[in-house]
Short mmCIF file of C-alpha atoms and ligand atoms in Angstrom, two decimals:
data_model
loop_
_atom_site.label_atom_id
_atom_site.label_comp_id
_atom_site.label_asym_id
_atom_site.label_seq_id
_atom_site.Cartn_x
_atom_site.Cartn_y
_atom_site.Cartn_z
CA UNK A 299 -25.55 -10.77 -8.20
CA UNK A 300 -25.75 -9.58 -11.54
CA UNK A 301 -28.00 -6.63 -10.39
CA UNK A 302 -24.87 -4.98 -8.80
CA UNK A 303 -23.42 -4.76 -11.98
CA UNK A 304 -25.99 -2.29 -13.08
CA UNK A 305 -24.39 -0.03 -10.37
CA UNK A 306 -20.97 -0.45 -12.26
CA UNK A 307 -22.11 1.43 -15.44
CA UNK A 308 -19.81 4.16 -16.09
CA UNK A 309 -21.30 5.37 -19.27
CA UNK A 310 -24.58 6.91 -20.41
CA UNK A 311 -24.68 5.73 -24.07
CA UNK A 312 -21.28 6.78 -25.44
CA UNK A 313 -20.68 9.38 -22.72
CA UNK A 314 -18.16 8.44 -20.03
CA UNK A 315 -19.43 9.88 -16.62
CA UNK A 316 -16.97 11.96 -14.60
CA UNK A 317 -15.86 10.61 -11.30
CA UNK A 318 -17.72 13.08 -9.36
CA UNK A 319 -21.01 11.95 -10.99
CA UNK A 320 -20.33 8.37 -10.01
CA UNK A 321 -19.49 8.97 -6.49
CA UNK A 322 -23.24 8.78 -5.06
CA UNK A 323 -23.84 5.39 -6.75
CA UNK A 324 -21.24 3.44 -8.23
CA UNK A 325 -20.75 -0.08 -6.99
CA UNK A 326 -23.55 -0.05 -4.70
CA UNK A 327 -26.93 -1.78 -5.20
CA UNK A 328 -29.74 -0.60 -2.95
CA UNK A 329 -31.60 -3.84 -3.82
CA UNK A 330 -29.15 -5.81 -1.67
CA UNK A 331 -29.74 -3.49 1.32
CA UNK A 332 -33.45 -3.11 1.69
CA UNK A 333 -33.61 -0.16 -0.82
CA UNK A 334 -31.43 2.02 1.41
CA UNK A 335 -30.35 4.82 -0.85
CA UNK A 336 -26.93 5.15 0.86
CA UNK A 337 -24.68 2.30 1.58
CA UNK A 338 -25.12 1.20 4.97
CA UNK A 339 -22.25 0.41 7.48
CA UNK A 340 -21.68 -3.32 7.30
CA UNK A 341 -20.58 -3.53 10.88
CA UNK A 342 -20.12 -7.24 10.95
CA UNK A 343 -17.08 -9.47 11.26
CA UNK A 344 -18.48 -12.51 9.18
CA UNK A 345 -21.08 -13.17 6.53
CA UNK A 346 -23.76 -15.96 6.12
CA UNK A 347 -23.26 -18.37 3.16
CA UNK A 348 -26.43 -19.49 1.67
CA UNK A 349 -25.24 -23.00 1.34
CA UNK A 350 -22.14 -25.13 1.97
CA UNK A 351 -21.50 -25.22 -1.61
CA UNK A 352 -21.58 -21.40 -1.82
CA UNK A 353 -19.17 -21.13 1.06
CA UNK A 354 -16.93 -23.69 -0.72
CA UNK A 355 -16.94 -21.74 -3.95
CA UNK A 356 -16.10 -18.32 -2.25
CA UNK A 357 -13.20 -19.82 -0.43
CA UNK A 358 -11.84 -21.73 -3.56
CA UNK A 359 -11.54 -18.27 -5.24
CA UNK A 360 -10.35 -16.27 -2.25
CA UNK A 361 -7.84 -18.66 -1.52
CA UNK A 362 -6.58 -18.94 -5.03
CA UNK A 363 -7.30 -22.55 -5.58
CA UNK A 364 -9.10 -21.72 -8.83
CA UNK A 365 -9.77 -18.57 -10.84
CA UNK A 366 -13.07 -17.00 -10.90
CA UNK A 367 -15.50 -17.90 -13.67
CA UNK A 368 -16.14 -14.89 -15.81
CA UNK A 369 -19.72 -14.56 -14.82
CA UNK A 370 -19.32 -15.54 -11.07
CA UNK A 371 -20.02 -12.95 -8.49
CA UNK A 372 -18.14 -13.43 -5.16
CA UNK A 373 -19.95 -13.02 -2.03
CA UNK A 374 -18.77 -11.84 1.28
CA UNK A 375 -16.63 -14.25 3.72
CA UNK A 376 -15.02 -12.43 6.56
CA UNK A 377 -14.20 -8.58 7.01
CA UNK A 378 -10.62 -9.24 7.08
CA UNK A 379 -10.74 -10.43 3.49
CA UNK A 380 -13.75 -8.27 2.14
CA UNK A 381 -16.64 -6.13 3.27
CA UNK A 382 -19.12 -4.08 1.25
CA UNK A 383 -17.95 -0.56 2.56
CA UNK A 384 -14.49 -1.40 1.83
CA UNK A 385 -15.05 -2.84 -1.76
CA UNK A 386 -17.36 -0.11 -2.72
CA UNK A 387 -14.92 2.41 -1.50
CA UNK A 388 -12.05 0.63 -3.54
CA UNK A 389 -14.21 0.60 -6.74
CA UNK A 390 -14.85 4.39 -6.35
CA UNK A 391 -11.32 5.34 -5.48
CA UNK A 392 -10.12 3.52 -8.55
CA UNK A 393 -12.31 5.83 -10.65
CA UNK A 394 -10.30 8.90 -9.82
CA UNK A 395 -7.10 7.41 -10.88
CA UNK A 396 -8.62 5.42 -13.87
CA UNK A 397 -6.87 2.47 -12.02
CA UNK A 398 -7.78 -1.15 -12.54
CA UNK A 399 -7.75 -1.78 -8.81
CA UNK A 400 -7.30 -0.36 -5.42
CA UNK A 401 -6.64 -1.65 -1.90
CA UNK A 402 -7.75 0.34 1.12
CA UNK A 403 -5.75 0.17 4.53
CA UNK A 404 -6.45 1.56 7.95
CA UNK A 405 -3.77 4.18 7.55
CA UNK A 406 -1.46 5.78 5.02
CA UNK A 407 1.43 4.07 6.60
CA UNK A 408 -0.31 0.77 6.38
CA UNK A 409 -0.59 1.28 2.57
CA UNK A 410 2.92 2.34 2.30
CA UNK A 411 4.67 -0.42 4.40
CA UNK A 412 2.38 -3.16 2.88
CA UNK A 413 3.08 -2.16 -0.63
CA UNK A 414 6.85 -1.97 0.02
CA UNK A 415 7.04 -5.41 1.86
CA UNK A 416 5.07 -7.05 -1.05
CA UNK A 417 7.35 -5.71 -3.80
CA UNK A 418 10.65 -5.99 -2.02
CA UNK A 419 12.99 -8.71 -1.08
CA UNK A 420 16.05 -9.16 1.14
CA UNK A 421 19.09 -8.01 -0.76
CA UNK A 422 17.26 -5.55 -2.97
CA UNK A 423 17.36 -1.67 -2.73
CA UNK A 424 14.92 1.35 -3.03
CA UNK A 425 15.88 4.78 -4.42
CA UNK A 426 13.70 7.52 -3.09
CA UNK A 427 13.24 11.20 -3.48
CA UNK A 428 14.02 13.16 -0.28
CA UNK A 429 12.54 14.40 2.06
CA UNK A 430 9.57 12.01 2.39
CA UNK A 431 6.97 11.80 5.00
CA UNK A 432 8.38 11.37 8.39
CA UNK A 433 6.69 7.95 8.95
CA UNK A 434 7.95 6.60 5.46
CA UNK A 435 11.35 8.03 6.30
CA UNK A 436 11.64 6.00 9.58
CA UNK A 437 10.32 2.90 7.80
CA UNK A 438 12.94 3.08 5.10
CA UNK A 439 15.74 4.02 7.54
CA UNK A 440 15.02 1.61 10.37
CA UNK A 441 12.49 -1.06 9.29
CA UNK A 442 13.51 -2.18 5.85
CA UNK A 443 17.15 -2.45 6.72
CA UNK A 444 16.17 -5.04 9.29
CA UNK A 445 15.08 -7.19 6.58
CA UNK A 446 18.06 -6.62 4.36
CA UNK A 447 16.68 -3.88 2.19
CA UNK A 448 18.91 -0.86 1.54
CA UNK A 449 17.44 2.58 0.77
CA UNK A 450 19.03 5.55 -0.73
CA UNK A 451 17.39 9.30 -1.21
CA UNK A 452 18.07 11.93 -3.67
CA UNK A 453 17.33 15.50 -2.95
CA UNK A 454 13.93 16.69 -4.70
CA UNK A 455 13.49 17.76 -7.41
CA UNK A 456 16.60 15.64 -8.58
CA UNK A 457 17.18 14.53 -11.89
CA UNK A 458 18.18 11.36 -13.90
CA UNK A 459 21.90 12.05 -13.36
CA UNK A 460 21.38 12.07 -9.60
CA UNK A 461 19.72 8.73 -9.48
CA UNK A 462 22.10 7.12 -11.91
CA UNK A 463 25.07 8.40 -9.70
CA UNK A 464 23.50 6.77 -6.68
CA UNK A 465 23.19 3.41 -8.66
CA UNK A 466 26.68 3.68 -9.98
CA UNK A 467 28.38 4.55 -6.56
CA UNK A 468 26.70 1.90 -4.71
CA UNK A 469 26.69 -0.75 -7.35
CA UNK A 470 22.74 -1.13 -7.36
CA UNK A 471 22.31 -2.24 -10.96
CA UNK A 472 21.21 -5.77 -9.85
CA UNK A 473 19.63 -4.60 -6.38
CA UNK A 474 17.49 -1.88 -7.38
CA UNK A 475 13.69 -2.86 -7.08
CA UNK A 476 11.87 0.36 -6.44
CA UNK A 477 12.01 3.98 -7.22
CA UNK A 478 9.72 5.67 -4.79
CA UNK A 479 8.71 9.38 -4.87
CA UNK A 480 6.65 11.98 -3.26
CA UNK A 481 5.87 14.93 -5.30
CA UNK A 482 5.43 17.81 -4.81
CA UNK A 483 8.00 17.42 -1.88
CA UNK A 484 6.79 18.17 1.72
CA UNK A 485 7.32 20.83 2.81
CA UNK A 486 9.23 22.60 -0.11
CA UNK A 487 6.83 21.71 -2.88
CA UNK A 488 9.73 20.73 -5.14
CA UNK A 489 8.36 18.85 -8.25
CA UNK A 490 9.94 15.44 -9.01
CA UNK A 491 9.53 14.21 -12.67
CA UNK A 492 7.61 10.98 -12.38
CA UNK A 493 8.15 10.16 -15.99
CA UNK A 494 11.92 10.46 -15.50
CA UNK A 495 11.79 8.34 -12.49
CA UNK A 496 9.83 5.64 -14.33
CA UNK A 497 12.29 5.74 -17.30
CA UNK A 498 15.12 5.10 -14.94
CA UNK A 499 13.18 2.16 -13.27
CA UNK A 500 12.48 0.65 -16.59
CA UNK A 501 16.14 0.96 -17.60
CA UNK A 502 17.07 -1.27 -14.69
CA UNK A 503 14.07 -3.64 -14.87
CA UNK A 504 14.59 -7.09 -16.00
CA UNK A 505 12.14 -10.12 -16.33
CA UNK A 506 13.17 -11.54 -13.06
CA UNK A 507 13.70 -8.37 -11.16
CA UNK A 508 11.18 -5.64 -12.08
CA UNK A 509 11.83 -2.25 -10.80
CA UNK A 510 8.55 -0.59 -9.55
CA UNK A 511 7.95 3.17 -9.60
CA UNK A 512 5.74 3.85 -6.62
CA UNK A 513 4.41 7.47 -5.92
CA UNK A 514 3.01 8.78 -2.63
CA UNK A 515 0.41 11.08 -4.13
CA UNK A 516 -1.01 12.37 -0.86
CA UNK A 517 0.40 16.05 -1.00
CA UNK A 518 -1.28 16.95 -4.32
CA UNK A 519 -4.26 14.65 -3.88
CA UNK A 520 -6.20 12.75 -6.56
CA UNK A 521 -7.64 15.40 -8.60
CA UNK A 522 -4.71 17.40 -9.77
CA UNK A 523 -1.96 14.70 -10.34
CA UNK A 524 -2.23 11.06 -11.67
CA UNK A 525 0.90 9.19 -11.38
CA UNK A 526 -0.23 6.07 -13.04
CA UNK A 527 -0.55 8.32 -16.27
CA UNK A 528 3.07 9.25 -16.08
CA UNK A 529 4.50 5.93 -15.86
CA UNK A 530 4.08 4.99 -12.17
CA UNK A 531 3.13 1.36 -11.40
CA UNK A 532 1.32 2.30 -8.06
CA UNK A 533 -0.05 5.19 -6.52
CA UNK A 534 -0.30 5.73 -2.71
CA UNK A 535 -2.51 7.94 -0.50
CA UNK A 536 -2.88 8.80 3.05
CA UNK A 537 -6.56 8.86 2.78
CA UNK A 538 -6.57 10.69 5.97
CA UNK A 539 -5.62 13.90 4.04
CA UNK A 540 -7.68 15.15 1.01
CA UNK A 541 -9.67 11.93 0.37
CA UNK A 542 -11.10 11.92 3.91
CA UNK A 543 -10.86 15.62 3.91
CA UNK A 544 -12.43 16.28 7.27
CA UNK A 545 -9.61 15.39 9.84
CA UNK A 546 -11.76 12.73 11.39
CA UNK A 547 -10.48 9.51 9.86
CA UNK A 548 -7.15 7.78 9.45
CA UNK A 549 -7.00 5.50 6.35
CA UNK A 550 -4.75 4.77 3.32
CA UNK A 551 -5.08 3.37 -0.20
CA UNK A 552 -2.88 1.97 -3.10
CA UNK A 553 -4.13 2.08 -6.68
CA UNK A 554 -2.68 0.35 -9.65
CA UNK A 555 -2.93 -2.63 -11.99
CA UNK A 556 -5.16 -5.52 -11.01
CA UNK A 557 -2.23 -7.89 -10.78
CA UNK A 558 -0.16 -5.80 -8.42
CA UNK A 559 -3.21 -4.93 -6.22
CA UNK A 560 -4.18 -8.52 -6.07
CA UNK A 561 -0.69 -9.27 -4.56
CA UNK A 562 -0.86 -6.33 -2.11
CA UNK A 563 -4.31 -7.44 -0.90
CA UNK A 564 -3.15 -10.97 -0.39
CA UNK A 565 -0.40 -9.51 1.83
CA UNK A 566 -2.91 -7.24 3.50
CA UNK A 567 -5.00 -10.25 4.44
CA UNK A 568 -2.26 -11.68 6.48
CA UNK A 569 -1.03 -8.41 7.81
CA UNK A 570 -4.69 -7.82 8.73
CA UNK A 571 -4.52 -3.98 8.15
CA UNK A 572 -7.39 -3.62 5.87
CA UNK A 573 -9.70 -0.71 6.48
CA UNK A 574 -12.71 -1.45 8.61
CA UNK A 575 -16.46 -0.62 7.63
CA UNK A 576 -16.72 2.37 9.61
CA UNK A 577 -13.59 4.12 7.91
CA UNK A 578 -15.04 2.65 4.72
CA UNK A 579 -18.18 4.29 5.21
CA UNK A 580 -16.84 7.65 6.33
CA UNK A 581 -14.58 7.88 3.15
CA UNK A 582 -17.50 6.94 0.88
CA UNK A 583 -19.30 10.02 2.44
CA UNK A 584 -16.22 12.06 1.94
CA UNK A 585 -15.75 11.03 -1.82
CA UNK A 586 -19.11 12.55 -2.67
CA UNK A 587 -17.56 16.11 -1.95
CA UNK A 588 -14.03 15.41 -3.08
CA UNK A 589 -13.96 17.46 -6.23
CA UNK A 590 -16.12 20.32 -4.51
CA UNK A 591 -13.62 20.45 -1.49
CA UNK A 592 -10.32 20.23 -3.46
CA UNK A 593 -11.59 22.80 -5.97
CA UNK A 594 -12.43 25.20 -3.39
CA UNK A 595 -9.21 24.70 -1.38
CA UNK A 596 -7.17 25.00 -4.66
CA UNK A 597 -8.83 28.25 -5.52
CA UNK A 598 -8.37 29.57 -1.98
CA UNK A 599 -4.86 28.74 -2.05
CA UNK A 600 -4.22 30.90 -5.09
CA UNK A 601 -5.45 33.96 -3.06
CA UNK A 602 -3.43 33.22 -0.23
CA UNK A 603 -0.29 32.50 -1.98
CA UNK A 604 -0.55 35.67 -3.96
CA UNK A 605 -1.19 37.61 -0.77
CA UNK A 606 1.89 36.04 0.82
CA UNK A 607 4.04 36.88 -2.19
CA UNK A 608 3.25 40.52 -1.91
CA UNK A 609 3.57 40.59 2.11
CA UNK A 610 6.74 42.62 3.30
CA UNK A 611 7.31 40.10 6.13
CA UNK A 612 7.44 37.17 3.78
CA UNK A 613 10.90 36.29 2.31
CA UNK A 614 9.90 33.57 -0.05
CA UNK A 615 6.70 31.51 -1.02
CA UNK A 616 7.02 27.71 -2.12
CA UNK A 617 3.84 27.31 -4.30
CA UNK A 618 3.97 25.47 -7.55
CA UNK A 619 1.32 28.02 -9.06
CA UNK A 620 4.10 30.60 -8.76
CA UNK A 621 6.41 28.68 -10.92
CA UNK A 622 7.85 30.69 -14.07
CA UNK A 623 8.60 29.43 -17.33
CA UNK A 624 12.27 30.00 -16.50
CA UNK A 625 12.27 27.78 -13.55
CA UNK A 626 13.46 24.34 -14.29
CA UNK A 627 10.48 22.55 -12.43
CA UNK A 628 7.96 24.68 -14.54
CA UNK A 629 7.93 22.15 -17.36
CA UNK A 630 7.45 19.21 -15.28
CA UNK A 631 4.68 20.73 -13.29
CA UNK A 632 2.86 21.62 -16.49
CA UNK A 633 3.29 18.18 -17.57
CA UNK A 634 2.19 16.27 -14.71
CA UNK A 635 -0.22 18.55 -12.63
CA UNK A 636 -3.53 20.07 -13.65
CA UNK A 637 -3.63 22.62 -10.89
CA UNK A 638 -1.20 23.73 -8.03
CA UNK A 639 -3.07 22.17 -5.17
CA UNK A 640 -3.51 23.69 -1.81
CA UNK A 641 -0.31 23.38 0.11
CA UNK A 642 1.75 26.56 0.55
CA UNK A 643 5.00 27.15 2.41
CA UNK A 644 6.81 30.31 2.91
CA UNK A 645 9.81 31.79 4.86
CA UNK A 646 9.03 34.38 7.27
CA UNK A 647 11.46 37.15 7.89
CA UNK A 648 12.76 36.89 11.56
CA UNK A 649 13.42 32.94 11.82
CA UNK A 650 11.94 30.64 14.49
CA UNK A 651 11.14 33.48 16.76
CA UNK A 652 8.94 35.48 14.41
CA UNK A 653 7.42 31.97 12.85
CA UNK A 654 6.41 30.94 16.61
CA UNK A 655 4.65 34.32 17.17
CA UNK A 656 3.01 34.18 13.91
CA UNK A 657 1.72 30.74 14.56
CA UNK A 658 0.49 31.58 18.10
CA UNK A 659 -1.46 34.61 16.85
CA UNK A 660 -3.44 32.75 14.28
CA UNK A 661 -7.10 32.58 14.95
CA UNK A 662 -8.94 30.90 12.11
CA UNK A 663 -6.08 28.72 11.04
CA UNK A 664 -5.53 25.93 13.29
CA UNK A 665 -2.09 25.07 14.71
CA UNK A 666 -1.91 21.45 13.90
CA UNK A 667 -0.12 18.94 11.54
CA UNK A 668 -1.87 17.10 8.80
CA UNK A 669 -3.21 18.48 5.70
CA UNK A 670 -6.00 18.51 3.14
CA UNK A 671 -8.86 18.97 5.36
CA UNK A 672 -11.85 21.54 5.15
CA UNK A 673 -10.17 23.70 7.82
CA UNK A 674 -7.14 25.63 7.25
CA UNK A 675 -4.03 24.40 9.10
CA UNK A 676 -0.54 25.97 9.87
CA UNK A 677 2.66 24.38 11.30
CA UNK A 678 6.34 24.76 11.66
CA UNK A 679 8.12 22.14 9.66
CA UNK A 680 11.63 22.45 11.29
CA UNK A 681 10.33 21.69 14.64
CA UNK A 682 7.08 19.63 14.10
CA UNK A 683 6.70 17.35 10.90
CA UNK A 684 10.36 17.38 10.12
CA UNK A 685 11.66 17.74 13.60
CA UNK A 686 13.91 14.59 13.07
CA UNK A 687 15.54 15.79 10.06
CA UNK A 688 19.07 17.09 10.94
CA UNK A 689 19.40 20.87 10.41
CA UNK A 690 22.12 20.25 7.73
CA UNK A 691 19.66 17.79 5.95
CA UNK A 692 16.81 20.45 6.22
CA UNK A 693 19.11 23.02 4.57
CA UNK A 694 20.00 20.44 1.76
CA UNK A 695 16.30 19.89 1.16
CA UNK A 696 15.85 23.71 1.04
CA UNK A 697 14.11 24.64 4.37
CA UNK A 698 14.99 25.84 7.77
CA UNK A 699 13.38 27.35 10.97
CA UNK A 700 11.92 30.27 9.10
CA UNK A 701 9.55 28.20 7.11
CA UNK A 702 5.83 27.83 7.83
CA UNK A 703 3.63 25.45 5.97
CA UNK A 704 -0.04 26.07 5.30
CA UNK A 705 -2.85 23.64 4.28
CA UNK A 706 -5.89 25.70 2.86
CA UNK A 707 -9.30 24.77 3.50
CA UNK A 708 -12.60 25.66 2.35
CA UNK A 709 -13.06 28.88 4.36
CA UNK A 710 -13.85 32.39 2.70
CA UNK A 711 -10.42 33.22 1.26
CA UNK A 712 -10.77 36.95 2.47
CA UNK A 713 -11.32 35.66 6.00
CA UNK A 714 -8.07 33.50 5.75
CA UNK A 715 -6.17 36.52 4.42
CA UNK A 716 -7.56 38.70 7.26
CA UNK A 717 -6.22 36.06 9.91
CA UNK A 718 -2.62 36.06 8.15
CA UNK A 719 -2.60 39.77 8.14
CA UNK A 720 -3.37 40.24 11.75
CA UNK A 721 -1.05 37.44 12.65
CA UNK A 722 1.95 39.13 10.82
CA UNK A 723 0.89 42.49 12.68
CA UNK A 724 1.53 40.71 15.93
CA UNK A 725 5.33 40.10 15.27
C1 PLP B 2 -0.10 11.74 6.39
C2 PLP B 2 0.94 11.21 5.38
C3 PLP B 2 1.21 9.77 5.32
C4 PLP B 2 0.85 8.84 6.47
O1 PLP B 2 -0.49 8.64 6.52
P1 PLP B 2 -1.37 8.23 7.72
O2 PLP B 2 -2.70 8.13 7.21
O3 PLP B 2 -1.16 9.07 8.75
O4 PLP B 2 -0.76 6.80 8.14
C5 PLP B 2 2.00 9.26 4.18
N1 PLP B 2 2.61 10.13 3.40
C6 PLP B 2 2.11 11.47 3.39
C7 PLP B 2 2.71 12.32 2.11
C8 PLP B 2 1.38 11.94 4.30
O5 PLP B 2 1.17 13.32 4.26
#
């Protein structure tokens, strides 16, 4: 299959092509699919070997009985192990993060849980930024402890002292195996310093017990923040959000070094939670417009955030694009993000009652959780996405029942502002 390698070219002469230029072709050889311009959906559970010898060779490598020869191309075996839609998607996703490898899952939670199970052992501990995504919070609070793994949170944005204090007070020096973070934090947009977290992880790393830095990069999305460039070992996405981008598929991905991804994929084979061909195909389609969509969403969000900042019924706007030089998070934001993304939260004057009236009055914005899609969404974190966070914890994280969270889509920004303006008038 040397021909397929032609489709793995990332350069024209010396020029390195940008990911958006490669999303329509990279990793797919039309000659292997009757000349089809687009990668078909390989809706098959198993693959035919050309000979028994070939089947034997594929299995030897897949099961780690021997290393792959440098020139050897591995064929397909069975869709729980590999499938063209999944492999091409993984190749293309790796390009955005400039990662060596990627593993795609049937959900963001599958990516998170499988990555954690592979890297953690009983008796070890995780320190994480807080708040984290509700599903992740549940997994760390109730599932990991069943396997003897302890978890400790520090409030975002946090700093080195806060993490060191947790390590000291709980005697975690020999137990710490992972620093896990979400930045910007959901729903406050607090910016956690990835480089700082990675430095702490390295301090407590030993040969026998590496401490991994893992970042859930879902909230900012692939274009505007690359945790791998700031010391993270692994980068996780709910591909349901910006990557899928059309609110029509649930999927997840982890990107990082070839060594770590190989381990994670091995566990994935036995958990059986790999992405299927249909999800893979949908995401390949989504990736072609990833930059267009995210750029349009990011630009729209700036209009909306500026509009909210000026509005008399708004108490406070939480938006990284409004950080000022005097804010402690400003420097970290400038260091690790190339744009402010398209998630905005704000406090409305009048608390939950005003918030509900506002949400019920929206017409173009849809009242729904999730984020990163083409359509704009609005929700109430205190009673929806973060309903199981106790009110005192909500306050500690910096939000309450007066907060509304917006995910900005690709609509006309003037229309979005007209919708928000009329909803404010209803209160
Ligand atoms: C949605 C989300 C997840 C979970 O992803 P699923 O695809 O729903 O499993 C994890 N982390 C963050 C930050 C999310 O927004």
